[in-house]
Amino acid sequence: MEDILILAIESSCDETAASVVKNGREVLSNVIASQIDLHTLYGGVVPEIASRKHIEKINQVIESALQEAGVLLKEITAIAVTYGPGLVGALLVGVSEAKAISFASGIPLVGVHHIEGHICANYIENKDLEPPFICLVASGGHSHLVEVKDYGKYRIIGRTRDDAAGEAFDKVARAIGLGYPGGPKIDRFSGEGNPEAIHFPRAKVEENEYDFSFSGLKSAVLNYLNGCRMKGETVSEADVAASFQKAVIDVLVEHSMQAIKQLEYNKFAIAGGVASNSSLRKAFEKRCKEEGVRFFHPSSVFCTDNAAMIGVAGYYDFVRGERSGYDLNAVPNLKLGER
Ligand code: KG4
Ligand code: ZN
């Protein structure tokens, strides 16, 4: 059988990325131009700047992805592109580029859901992982507990009611002066603190036991910091970071393990930027081992935004016969399982 080569493009937030993926799970190249340094100046992603930078970078990123893979454009089977969810102006750069290449070359186009990409990142290094399984997707924009019933078949069983887990990391990091992006900084800094030092709340959502809520936790951290400052007490930022991180992890682990047990799954995966958190991985490794559940996670480079994961998702969409027309548009609030 002939190889299926997917050229994937991702530009939903602040990374301009392109990748070539062979036969679904073999990543031939994974090029990422990060804008983090630029957005750090403003303490977060500035959408207008993100779009402009994507325009500047996208051609060279695609060029490098093909070159590194040793593949010519005419050898590509299909072009996969993230069309939502994400920042509309940022998404539009990737979508327009993919449409233009597809139109000029006649190579078929497949629009990919960003969250589906995050989930599919698990297939890259775990060659024997197949659905069905439960996946926790925790990133800067999303916190979803998903039942992965089959390739392309998802059921969301829990979601955040307010802030995403990564967003909480970013906001708390800013409050204790660590800067943007907060996740990796809190991850490292927590090693110097005591996770049991301060008890922050673990919120439960009444209507759905699998839903998350992180805004109360974020407020509790801010109140704690203000309280200490007003009383003139010195704050151990490392203890705050470690205790906050523990509170997030406890909730993510409890909800996930509950879903795995109740829905009787024996495989569990994590995805999204927060999935690269070292303490989170350790906590899941331990609990899954105790419960006899197989635990999967991507390497850090495939947890945060990248195009390889879009190539994997795009491959499974493509072989199922899904194609997008030249009317493909950016959909900032695209729902999982919707096409
Ligand atoms: O998946 P991603 O790159 O972008 C979105 O689709 O949102 O996730 C970025 C998020 C940021 O909020 C960042 O702070 C968080 O993932 N993150 C982490 C870690 N690395 C990145 N959070 C906790 N620990 C980490 N090591
Ligand atoms: Zn993402």
GROMACS .gro file of C-alpha atoms in nm, residues 11-12 27 32 34 47 60-61 74 85 88 94 126 156 172 182 192 194 197 213 217 247 302-303 322 331:
model
   26
   11SER     CA    1  -0.192   2.827   1.417
   12SER     CA    2  -0.477   2.840   1.670
   27VAL     CA    3   0.627   1.202   1.269
   32ILE     CA    4   0.728   2.497   1.585
   34SER     CA    5   0.690   2.987   1.925
   47PRO     CA    6  -0.443   3.806   1.960
   60GLN     CA    7   0.904   2.928   0.624
   61VAL     CA    8   0.766   2.691   0.888
   74LYS     CA    9   0.371   1.686  -0.470
   85PRO     CA   10  -1.134   2.619   1.847
   88VAL     CA   11  -1.018   3.359   1.513
   94GLY     CA   12  -0.349   2.858   0.894
  126ASN     CA   13   0.218   0.488   2.216
  156ILE     CA   14  -1.744   1.494   2.655
  172VAL     CA   15  -0.159   3.228   3.971
  182GLY     CA   16   0.284   3.012   3.417
  192GLU     CA   17   1.105   2.419   4.625
  194ASN     CA   18   0.559   2.232   5.046
  197ALA     CA   19   0.161   2.414   5.351
  213SER     CA   20  -1.426   2.480   3.836
  217LEU     CA   21  -0.922   2.825   4.360
  247ALA     CA   22  -0.511   2.148   4.458
  302PHE     CA   23   0.357   1.685   2.184
  303CYS     CA   24   0.154   1.810   2.487
  322GLU     CA   25  -1.357   1.326   0.549
  331VAL     CA   26  -1.459   2.839   1.395
   0.00000   0.00000   0.00000
